[in-house]
Coordinates of N, CA and C in Angstrom, one line a residue:
Chain H
E1 N 212.3 177.5 84.1 CA 211.4 178.0 82.9 C 211.9 177.1 81.6
T2 N 213.2 177.1 81.4 CA 213.6 176.3 80.2 C 213.9 174.9 80.5
G3 N 213.8 174.4 81.7 CA 214.1 173.1 82.1 C 215.6 172.9 82.3
V4 N 216.4 174.0 82.4 CA 217.8 173.8 82.7 C 218.1 174.7 84.0
T5 N 218.5 174.1 85.0 CA 218.8 174.9 86.2 C 220.3 175.0 86.5
Q6 N 220.7 176.1 87.1 CA 222.1 176.2 87.5 C 222.2 176.7 88.9
T7 N 223.2 176.2 89.7 CA 223.5 176.8 91.0 C 225.0 176.8 91.1
P8 N 225.5 177.7 92.0 CA 224.7 178.9 92.5 C 224.4 179.9 91.3
R9 N 223.6 180.8 91.6 CA 223.2 182.0 90.7 C 224.4 183.0 90.7
H10 N 224.9 183.1 91.9 CA 226.1 184.1 92.0 C 227.2 183.4 92.9
L11 N 228.4 183.7 92.6 CA 229.5 183.2 93.3 C 230.6 184.2 93.2
V12 N 231.2 184.4 94.5 CA 232.4 185.3 94.6 C 233.4 184.4 95.3
M13 N 234.7 184.5 94.6 CA 235.6 183.5 95.1 C 237.1 184.1 94.9
G14 N 237.8 183.9 95.9 CA 239.3 184.3 95.7 C 240.1 183.4 94.8
M15 N 241.2 183.9 94.5 CA 242.1 183.2 93.5 C 242.5 181.9 94.0
T16 N 242.6 181.7 95.2 CA 243.1 180.5 95.7 C 242.0 179.4 96.2
N17 N 240.7 179.8 95.9 CA 239.7 178.9 96.4 C 239.4 177.8 95.3
K18 N 238.7 176.8 95.7 CA 238.2 175.8 94.8 C 236.6 175.8 95.0
K19 N 236.0 175.9 93.9 CA 234.4 175.9 93.9 C 234.0 175.0 92.7
S20 N 232.7 174.8 92.7 CA 232.1 174.1 91.6 C 230.7 174.8 91.2
L21 N 230.6 174.8 89.8 CA 229.2 175.2 89.3 C 228.5 173.9 88.9
K22 N 227.2 174.0 89.2 CA 226.3 172.8 88.9 C 225.3 173.1 87.8
C23 N 225.0 172.2 86.9 CA 223.9 172.5 86.0 C 223.1 171.1 85.9
E24 N 221.8 171.3 85.8 CA 221.0 170.1 85.7 C 219.9 170.3 84.7
Q25 N 219.7 169.5 83.8 CA 218.6 169.5 82.7 C 217.5 168.5 83.0
H26 N 216.3 169.0 82.8 CA 215.2 168.0 83.0 C 214.4 167.8 81.7
L27 N 215.2 167.9 80.5 CA 214.6 167.7 79.3 C 214.8 166.4 78.6
G28 N 215.6 165.5 79.2 CA 215.9 164.2 78.5 C 216.9 164.4 77.4
H29 N 217.6 165.5 77.4 CA 218.6 165.7 76.3 C 219.9 164.8 76.6
N30 N 220.6 164.7 75.5 CA 221.8 163.8 75.6 C 223.1 164.7 75.4
A31 N 223.0 165.9 75.2 CA 224.2 166.7 75.1 C 224.1 168.0 76.0
M32 N 225.3 168.3 76.6 CA 225.4 169.5 77.5 C 226.5 170.3 77.2
Y33 N 226.5 171.6 77.5 CA 227.4 172.6 77.0 C 227.7 173.6 78.2
W34 N 229.0 174.1 78.3 CA 229.4 175.1 79.1 C 229.8 176.3 78.2
Y35 N 229.3 177.5 78.5 CA 229.7 178.7 77.8 C 230.1 179.7 78.8
K36 N 231.0 180.7 78.3 CA 231.6 181.8 79.1 C 231.0 183.0 78.4
Q37 N 230.4 184.0 79.2 CA 229.9 185.1 78.5 C 230.4 186.3 79.4
S38 N 231.5 187.0 78.6 CA 232.1 188.2 79.3 C 231.6 189.4 78.6
A39 N 231.7 190.5 79.3 CA 231.2 191.9 78.9 C 232.0 192.2 77.5
K40 N 231.3 192.7 76.5 CA 231.9 193.1 75.3 C 232.5 192.0 74.4
K41 N 232.3 190.7 74.8 CA 232.8 189.7 74.1 C 231.6 188.8 73.6
P42 N 231.8 188.1 72.4 CA 230.9 187.1 72.0 C 230.9 185.9 73.0
L43 N 229.8 185.2 72.9 CA 229.6 184.0 73.8 C 230.6 183.0 73.3
E44 N 231.4 182.5 74.4 CA 232.5 181.6 74.1 C 232.1 180.1 74.6
L45 N 232.2 179.2 73.6 CA 231.9 177.8 74.0 C 233.2 177.3 74.7
M46 N 232.9 176.6 75.8 CA 234.1 176.1 76.5 C 234.2 174.5 76.4
F47 N 233.1 173.8 76.7 CA 233.1 172.4 76.7 C 231.7 171.9 76.2
V48 N 231.9 170.7 75.5 CA 230.7 170.1 75.1 C 230.8 168.5 75.4
Y49 N 229.7 168.0 76.0 CA 229.5 166.7 76.4 C 228.2 166.1 75.5
S50 N 228.6 165.0 74.8 CA 227.6 164.3 74.0 C 227.5 162.8 74.5
L51 N 226.3 162.4 74.9 CA 226.2 161.1 75.5 C 227.2 160.9 76.6
E52 N 227.5 161.9 77.5 CA 228.4 161.8 78.7 C 229.9 161.8 78.2
E53 N 230.1 161.9 77.0 CA 231.5 161.8 76.6 C 232.0 163.3 76.2
R54 N 233.1 163.7 76.7 CA 233.5 165.1 76.2 C 233.9 165.1 74.8
V55 N 233.4 165.9 73.9 CA 233.7 165.9 72.5 C 234.3 167.1 72.1
E56 N 234.3 168.2 72.9 CA 235.1 169.4 72.7 C 235.6 170.1 73.9
N57 N 236.8 170.5 73.7 CA 237.4 171.3 74.8 C 238.1 172.4 74.1
N58 N 237.4 173.5 74.1 CA 237.8 174.7 73.2 C 238.9 175.5 73.6
S59 N 240.1 174.8 73.9 CA 241.3 175.6 74.4 C 241.1 176.3 75.7
V60 N 240.4 175.6 76.6 CA 240.2 176.3 77.9 C 241.2 175.9 78.9
P61 N 241.6 176.9 79.7 CA 242.7 176.6 80.6 C 242.4 175.6 81.6
S62 N 243.4 174.8 82.1 CA 243.1 173.7 82.9 C 242.6 174.1 84.3
R63 N 242.6 175.3 84.6 CA 241.9 175.7 86.0 C 240.5 175.5 85.9
F64 N 240.0 175.2 84.7 CA 238.5 174.9 84.5 C 238.4 173.4 84.2
S65 N 237.8 172.6 85.0 CA 237.6 171.2 84.8 C 236.2 170.7 84.7
P66 N 235.7 170.3 83.6 CA 234.3 169.9 83.6 C 234.2 168.3 84.1
E67 N 232.9 168.1 84.4 CA 232.5 166.7 84.8 C 231.1 166.5 84.4
C68 N 230.9 165.3 83.8 CA 229.5 165.0 83.4 C 229.2 163.6 83.9
P69 N 228.7 163.5 85.1 CA 228.5 162.1 85.6 C 227.4 161.3 85.0
N70 N 226.4 162.1 84.5 CA 225.3 161.3 83.7 C 224.8 162.4 82.7
S71 N 223.8 162.0 82.0 CA 223.2 162.8 80.9 C 222.4 164.1 81.4
S72 N 222.1 164.1 82.7 CA 221.3 165.2 83.3 C 222.1 166.2 83.9
H73 N 223.3 165.9 84.3 CA 224.1 166.7 85.3 C 225.4 167.1 84.6
L74 N 225.9 168.3 84.9 CA 227.1 168.9 84.4 C 227.8 169.7 85.5
F75 N 229.0 169.6 85.7 CA 229.7 170.4 86.7 C 230.9 171.1 85.9
L76 N 231.2 172.2 86.6 CA 232.4 172.9 86.2 C 233.2 173.2 87.4
H77 N 234.3 172.6 87.6 CA 235.2 172.6 88.7 C 236.2 173.8 88.5
L78 N 236.3 174.6 89.5 CA 237.1 175.8 89.4 C 238.2 175.9 90.5
H79 N 239.4 176.1 90.0 CA 240.5 176.4 91.0 C 241.6 177.2 90.5
T80 N 242.1 178.0 91.4 CA 243.1 179.0 91.1 C 242.8 179.9 90.0
L81 N 241.6 180.4 90.0 CA 241.1 181.3 89.0 C 241.8 182.7 88.9
Q82 N 241.6 183.4 87.8 CA 242.2 184.7 87.6 C 241.1 185.7 87.6
P83 N 241.3 187.0 88.0 CA 240.2 188.0 87.8 C 239.6 188.1 86.5
E84 N 240.4 187.7 85.4 CA 239.8 187.8 84.1 C 238.8 186.6 83.8
D85 N 238.7 185.8 84.8 CA 237.8 184.7 84.7 C 236.3 185.0 85.1
S86 N 236.3 186.2 85.7 CA 234.9 186.8 86.1 C 234.1 187.0 85.0
A87 N 232.9 186.3 85.0 CA 232.0 186.3 83.8 C 230.6 185.6 84.2
L88 N 229.7 185.5 83.2 CA 228.5 184.8 83.4 C 228.8 183.4 82.7
Y89 N 228.7 182.3 83.5 CA 228.9 181.0 83.0 C 227.5 180.4 82.7
L90 N 227.2 180.0 81.5 CA 225.9 179.5 81.0 C 226.2 178.0 80.7
C91 N 225.1 177.3 81.1 CA 225.0 175.9 80.8 C 223.9 175.7 79.8
A92 N 224.0 174.8 79.0 CA 222.9 174.5 77.8 C 222.9 173.0 77.6
S93 N 221.6 172.7 77.0 CA 221.5 171.2 76.8 C 220.8 171.2 75.3
S94 N 220.9 170.0 74.6 CA 220.2 169.9 73.4 C 220.1 168.3 73.2
Q95 N 219.2 168.0 72.2 CA 219.1 166.6 71.8 C 219.9 166.4 70.6
D96 N 220.9 165.8 70.7 CA 221.9 165.7 69.6 C 222.0 164.4 68.9
L97 N 222.2 164.4 67.6 CA 222.5 163.2 66.9 C 223.9 163.3 66.2
P98 N 224.9 162.6 66.8 CA 226.1 162.7 66.2 C 226.2 162.3 64.8
G99 N 227.0 163.1 64.0 CA 227.1 162.9 62.6 C 226.2 163.5 61.8
R100 N 225.1 164.2 62.4 CA 224.2 165.0 61.7 C 224.3 166.4 61.8
V101 N 224.2 167.1 60.7 CA 224.2 168.6 60.9 C 222.9 169.1 61.7
G102 N 223.3 169.9 62.7 CA 222.4 170.1 63.7 C 221.1 171.0 63.4
T103 N 220.1 170.6 63.6 CA 218.9 171.6 63.5 C 218.3 171.7 65.0
Y104 N 219.2 171.2 65.9 CA 218.7 171.1 67.2 C 219.1 172.3 68.1
E105 N 218.1 173.0 68.5 CA 218.3 174.2 69.3 C 218.8 173.8 70.7
Q106 N 219.4 174.8 71.4 CA 220.0 174.4 72.7 C 219.1 175.3 73.7
Y107 N 218.9 174.7 74.8 CA 218.1 175.3 75.8 C 219.1 175.8 77.0
F108 N 219.1 177.1 77.4 CA 220.0 177.6 78.3 C 219.5 177.8 79.7
G109 N 220.4 177.6 80.7 CA 220.0 177.9 82.2 C 220.2 179.3 82.3
P110 N 219.9 179.8 83.5 CA 220.0 181.3 83.9 C 221.3 181.7 84.1
G111 N 222.3 180.8 84.2 CA 223.7 181.3 84.4 C 224.2 181.4 85.8
T112 N 225.5 181.4 86.0 CA 226.1 181.6 87.3 C 227.0 182.8 87.1
R113 N 226.6 184.0 87.8 CA 227.5 185.2 87.8 C 228.7 184.9 88.6
L114 N 229.9 184.8 88.1 CA 231.2 184.5 88.8 C 232.0 185.7 89.0
T115 N 232.4 186.1 90.2 CA 233.3 187.2 90.5 C 234.6 186.7 91.2
V116 N 235.7 186.9 90.5 CA 237.0 186.4 91.2 C 237.8 187.5 91.7
T117 N 238.1 187.5 93.0 CA 238.7 188.7 93.6 C 240.1 188.3 94.0
Chain O
A1 N 233.0 176.7 56.3 CA 232.8 177.1 57.7 C 231.7 178.0 57.9
Q2 N 231.1 178.0 59.0 CA 229.9 178.7 59.3 C 230.2 180.1 60.0
S3 N 229.6 181.1 59.8 CA 229.7 182.4 60.7 C 228.5 183.1 60.5
V4 N 228.4 184.1 61.4 CA 227.2 185.0 61.5 C 227.7 186.3 61.8
T5 N 227.1 187.4 61.2 CA 227.4 188.8 61.5 C 226.1 189.6 61.7
Q6 N 226.1 190.2 62.9 CA 225.0 191.0 63.3 C 225.5 192.4 63.0
L7 N 224.7 193.1 62.1 CA 225.1 194.3 61.5 C 225.1 195.5 62.4
D8 N 224.3 195.4 63.5 CA 224.1 196.5 64.4 C 224.5 196.1 65.9
S9 N 225.3 196.8 66.5 CA 225.6 196.4 68.0 C 224.5 197.0 68.8
H10 N 223.9 198.1 68.5 CA 222.9 198.8 69.2 C 221.8 199.3 68.3
V11 N 220.5 199.1 68.8 CA 219.3 199.6 68.0 C 218.5 200.2 69.1
S12 N 218.0 201.4 68.6 CA 217.1 202.1 69.6 C 215.8 202.5 68.8
V13 N 214.8 202.2 69.5 CA 213.4 202.4 68.8 C 212.4 202.9 69.8
S14 N 211.4 203.7 69.4 CA 210.3 204.2 70.3 C 209.4 203.1 70.4
E15 N 208.7 203.0 71.7 CA 207.6 202.0 71.9 C 206.5 202.2 70.9
G16 N 206.1 201.1 70.2 CA 205.0 201.0 69.3 C 205.6 201.2 67.9
T17 N 206.8 201.4 67.7 CA 207.4 201.5 66.2 C 208.0 200.0 65.9
P18 N 208.2 199.9 64.6 CA 208.7 198.5 64.2 C 210.2 198.4 64.7
V19 N 210.5 197.1 64.7 CA 211.9 196.7 65.2 C 212.5 195.9 64.0
L20 N 213.8 196.3 63.6 CA 214.5 195.5 62.7 C 215.9 195.2 63.2
L21 N 216.2 193.9 63.3 CA 217.5 193.6 63.8 C 218.0 192.7 62.7
R22 N 219.3 193.2 62.2 CA 219.9 192.6 61.0 C 220.9 191.5 61.2
C23 N 220.9 190.5 60.4 CA 221.8 189.3 60.6 C 222.2 188.7 59.2
N24 N 223.4 188.6 58.9 CA 223.9 187.9 57.7 C 224.7 186.7 58.2
Y25 N 224.5 185.6 57.4 CA 225.3 184.4 57.8 C 226.1 183.8 56.6
S26 N 226.9 183.1 57.0 CA 227.9 182.3 55.9 C 227.7 180.8 56.3
S27 N 227.5 180.0 55.3 CA 227.4 178.6 55.5 C 227.8 177.9 54.2
S28 N 228.4 176.8 54.2 CA 228.6 175.9 53.2 C 227.6 175.0 52.8
Y29 N 226.6 174.9 53.7 CA 225.5 174.0 53.3 C 224.3 174.7 53.9
S30 N 223.1 174.1 53.7 CA 221.8 174.7 54.1 C 221.8 174.7 55.6
P31 N 221.8 176.0 56.2 CA 222.0 176.0 57.6 C 220.6 175.9 58.4
S32 N 220.8 175.7 59.7 CA 219.7 176.1 60.6 C 220.1 177.5 61.3
L33 N 219.1 178.2 61.4 CA 219.3 179.6 62.0 C 218.4 179.8 63.1
F34 N 218.9 180.5 64.1 CA 218.1 180.8 65.4 C 218.2 182.2 65.7
W35 N 217.2 182.8 66.5 CA 217.5 184.0 67.2 C 217.1 183.7 68.7
Y36 N 218.1 184.1 69.5 CA 217.9 184.1 71.0 C 217.9 185.4 71.5
V37 N 217.2 185.6 72.7 CA 217.1 186.8 73.4 C 217.6 186.7 74.9
Q38 N 218.2 187.7 75.3 CA 218.7 187.6 76.7 C 218.4 188.9 77.4
H39 N 217.6 188.8 78.4 CA 217.3 189.9 79.2 C 218.4 190.0 80.3
P40 N 218.5 191.2 80.9 CA 219.6 191.4 81.9 C 219.6 190.4 83.0
N41 N 220.9 189.9 83.2 CA 221.1 188.9 84.2 C 220.2 187.6 84.1
K42 N 220.0 187.3 82.8 CA 219.1 186.1 82.6 C 219.9 185.2 81.6
G43 N 219.5 184.0 81.4 CA 220.1 183.2 80.4 C 219.5 183.4 79.0
L44 N 219.8 182.7 78.0 CA 219.3 183.0 76.7 C 218.0 182.1 76.5
Q45 N 217.0 182.7 75.8 CA 215.8 182.1 75.5 C 215.7 182.2 73.9
L46 N 215.2 180.9 73.5 CA 215.0 180.8 72.1 C 213.8 181.6 71.6
L47 N 214.0 182.4 70.7 CA 212.8 183.3 70.0 C 212.2 182.5 69.0
L48 N 213.1 181.9 68.1 CA 212.5 181.3 66.8 C 213.7 180.5 66.1
K49 N 213.3 179.6 65.3 CA 214.3 178.9 64.5 C 213.9 178.6 63.1
Y50 N 214.8 178.6 62.3 CA 214.6 178.2 60.8 C 215.4 176.9 60.6
T51 N 214.5 175.8 59.9 CA 215.2 174.7 59.7 C 214.7 174.1 58.4
S52 N 214.8 174.9 57.3 CA 214.6 174.6 55.9 C 213.2 174.3 55.6
A53 N 212.2 174.7 56.4 CA 210.8 174.6 56.1 C 210.4 176.0 55.5
A54 N 209.4 176.6 56.1 CA 208.9 177.9 55.6 C 210.0 179.0 55.8
T55 N 210.1 179.9 54.8 CA 211.2 180.9 54.9 C 210.8 182.0 55.9
L56 N 209.4 182.1 56.1 CA 209.1 183.1 57.1 C 208.8 182.4 58.4
V57 N 209.5 182.8 59.5 CA 209.3 181.9 60.7 C 208.7 182.9 61.8
K58 N 207.7 182.4 62.5 CA 207.2 183.2 63.5 C 207.7 182.6 64.9
G59 N 207.9 183.6 65.7 CA 208.4 183.1 67.0 C 207.5 183.6 68.2
I60 N 208.1 183.7 69.3 CA 207.3 184.2 70.5 C 207.3 185.7 70.5
N61 N 206.4 186.1 71.3 CA 206.3 187.6 71.6 C 206.2 188.4 70.4
G62 N 205.6 187.9 69.3 CA 205.3 188.7 68.2 C 206.5 189.0 67.2
F63 N 207.6 188.3 67.4 CA 208.8 188.4 66.6 C 208.7 187.4 65.4
E64 N 209.2 187.7 64.3 CA 209.4 186.9 63.2 C 210.7 187.1 62.4
A65 N 211.1 186.1 61.7 CA 212.3 186.4 60.8 C 212.0 185.7 59.5
E66 N 212.8 186.3 58.5 CA 212.6 185.8 57.1 C 214.0 185.3 56.7
F67 N 214.0 184.1 56.1 CA 215.3 183.5 55.6 C 215.4 183.8 54.1
K68 N 216.4 184.6 53.7 CA 216.6 184.9 52.2 C 218.0 184.3 51.8
K69 N 217.8 183.3 51.2 CA 219.1 182.6 50.7 C 219.9 183.5 49.9
S70 N 219.2 184.2 48.9 CA 220.0 184.8 47.8 C 220.8 186.1 48.5
E71 N 220.2 186.6 49.7 CA 220.9 187.6 50.4 C 221.7 187.2 51.6
T72 N 221.7 185.8 51.8 CA 222.3 185.1 53.0 C 221.9 186.0 54.3
S73 N 220.6 186.2 54.4 CA 220.2 187.1 55.6 C 219.1 186.3 56.4
F74 N 219.0 186.7 57.7 CA 218.0 186.2 58.6 C 217.6 187.3 59.5
H75 N 217.0 188.3 59.1 CA 216.7 189.5 59.8 C 215.5 189.2 60.8
L76 N 215.5 189.9 61.9 CA 214.4 189.6 62.9 C 213.6 191.0 63.0
T77 N 212.3 190.8 62.9 CA 211.4 191.9 62.9 C 210.2 191.7 63.9
K78 N 209.7 192.8 64.3 CA 208.5 192.9 65.1 C 207.7 194.2 64.7
P79 N 206.4 194.0 64.4 CA 205.7 195.3 63.9 C 205.7 196.4 65.0
S80 N 205.6 196.2 66.3 CA 205.5 197.1 67.3 C 206.2 196.8 68.5
A81 N 207.1 197.7 68.8 CA 208.0 197.3 70.0 C 207.3 197.7 71.2
H82 N 207.6 196.9 72.3 CA 207.2 197.0 73.6 C 208.3 197.1 74.5
M83 N 208.0 197.9 75.6 CA 209.1 198.2 76.5 C 209.9 197.0 76.9
S84 N 209.0 195.9 77.2 CA 209.7 194.6 77.6 C 210.6 193.9 76.6
D85 N 210.6 194.4 75.4 CA 211.5 193.9 74.3 C 212.9 194.3 74.5
A86 N 213.2 195.3 75.4 CA 214.6 195.8 75.7 C 215.4 194.7 76.2
A87 N 216.4 194.2 75.4 CA 217.3 193.1 75.8 C 218.3 193.0 74.6
E88 N 219.2 191.9 74.8 CA 220.2 191.6 73.9 C 219.7 190.5 73.0
Y89 N 219.9 190.6 71.8 CA 219.4 189.6 70.8 C 220.6 189.0 70.0
F90 N 220.6 187.6 69.9 CA 221.7 187.0 69.3 C 221.2 186.2 68.2
C91 N 221.8 186.4 66.9 CA 221.6 185.6 65.8 C 222.6 184.3 65.8
V92 N 222.1 183.1 65.6 CA 222.9 182.0 65.7 C 222.7 181.1 64.4
V93 N 223.9 180.5 64.1 CA 223.8 179.5 62.8 C 224.3 178.2 63.4
S94 N 223.7 177.2 62.9 CA 224.2 175.9 63.3 C 225.6 175.5 62.6
G95 N 226.4 174.8 63.3 CA 227.6 174.4 62.7 C 227.9 172.9 63.1
M96 N 229.0 172.5 62.7 CA 229.5 171.2 63.1 C 230.9 171.1 63.5
F97 N 231.1 170.4 64.6 CA 232.7 170.1 64.9 C 233.1 169.1 63.9
S98 N 234.5 169.0 63.9 CA 235.1 168.0 62.9 C 234.6 166.6 63.3
G99 N 234.3 166.4 64.4 CA 233.9 165.0 64.8 C 232.3 164.7 64.5
G100 N 231.7 165.8 63.8 CA 230.4 165.5 63.4 C 229.3 165.9 64.4
Y101 N 229.7 166.5 65.5 CA 228.8 167.0 66.5 C 228.2 168.3 66.3
N102 N 227.0 168.6 66.7 CA 226.3 169.8 66.5 C 227.0 170.9 67.4
K103 N 227.0 172.1 66.9 CA 227.3 173.2 67.7 C 226.8 174.4 67.1
L104 N 226.5 175.4 68.0 CA 226.0 176.7 67.6 C 227.0 177.8 67.6
I105 N 226.8 178.6 66.4 CA 227.9 179.8 66.4 C 227.0 181.1 66.5
F106 N 227.5 181.9 67.6 CA 226.8 182.9 67.9 C 227.3 184.2 67.4
G107 N 226.4 185.2 67.0 CA 226.8 186.5 66.7 C 227.2 187.3 67.8
A108 N 227.7 188.5 67.7 CA 228.2 189.3 68.7 C 227.1 190.0 69.5
G109 N 225.9 189.9 69.0 CA 224.7 190.4 69.8 C 224.3 191.8 69.3
T110 N 223.0 192.1 69.3 CA 222.5 193.5 69.1 C 221.6 193.9 70.4
R111 N 222.1 194.9 71.0 CA 221.3 195.4 72.2 C 220.2 196.3 71.7
L112 N 219.0 196.0 72.1 CA 217.8 196.8 71.6 C 217.3 197.6 72.8
A113 N 217.2 198.9 72.6 CA 216.7 199.9 73.6 C 215.3 200.2 73.1
V114 N 214.4 200.3 74.0 CA 212.9 200.8 73.6 C 212.7 201.9 74.5
H115 N 212.4 203.1 73.9 CA 212.1 204.4 74.7 C 210.6 204.6 74.5
P116 N 210.1 205.3 75.8 CA 208.6 205.5 75.8 C 208.3 206.5 74.8

């Protein structure tokens, strides 16, 4: 509906597994974002890619590894996660102009509900 | 630095009555402001945005918000609540990374309940 798709929608993984979340945007945008949404906590920005270059890594543990192979695709690789990493992971995109104060809204995907057991 | 405060974590209204969700912002320059809505187990959907044009902004589903610079507020209103409006609402202000890239700063959210 928003032009941003995420797969899978639900994921259950053990602490020793390796998995990846995928995000694809069909809007022609040049910036993509990963957010974490936990219960009772504000939305947390994790990573930002602008023009396929990572421009923000918001103190995220190294067990989360992002990848942006092109402007339409964004991945979040997961390994040796902890139970506290269980959350809704949201991907978003925007049309961004570096160096300009943003008036540019972000469009969100439906999210991946991750449960770490 | 930019920040946003949503003054109510929960709001409960009866169907057909007005909705008011309050938001105050802090910004060192003229900000862009947004309201997003999130229905259960869904992503965030843009309701409306203010970008220094008209101070009264109309959005989708009958919502509107008024930018008041003197009060640093951007409250969201709707004249008549519908059951389908039950969701979480986020007030958002635009900000900037030190490198000059755009980012959004989210409020903690207000959960709106609508009763028959």
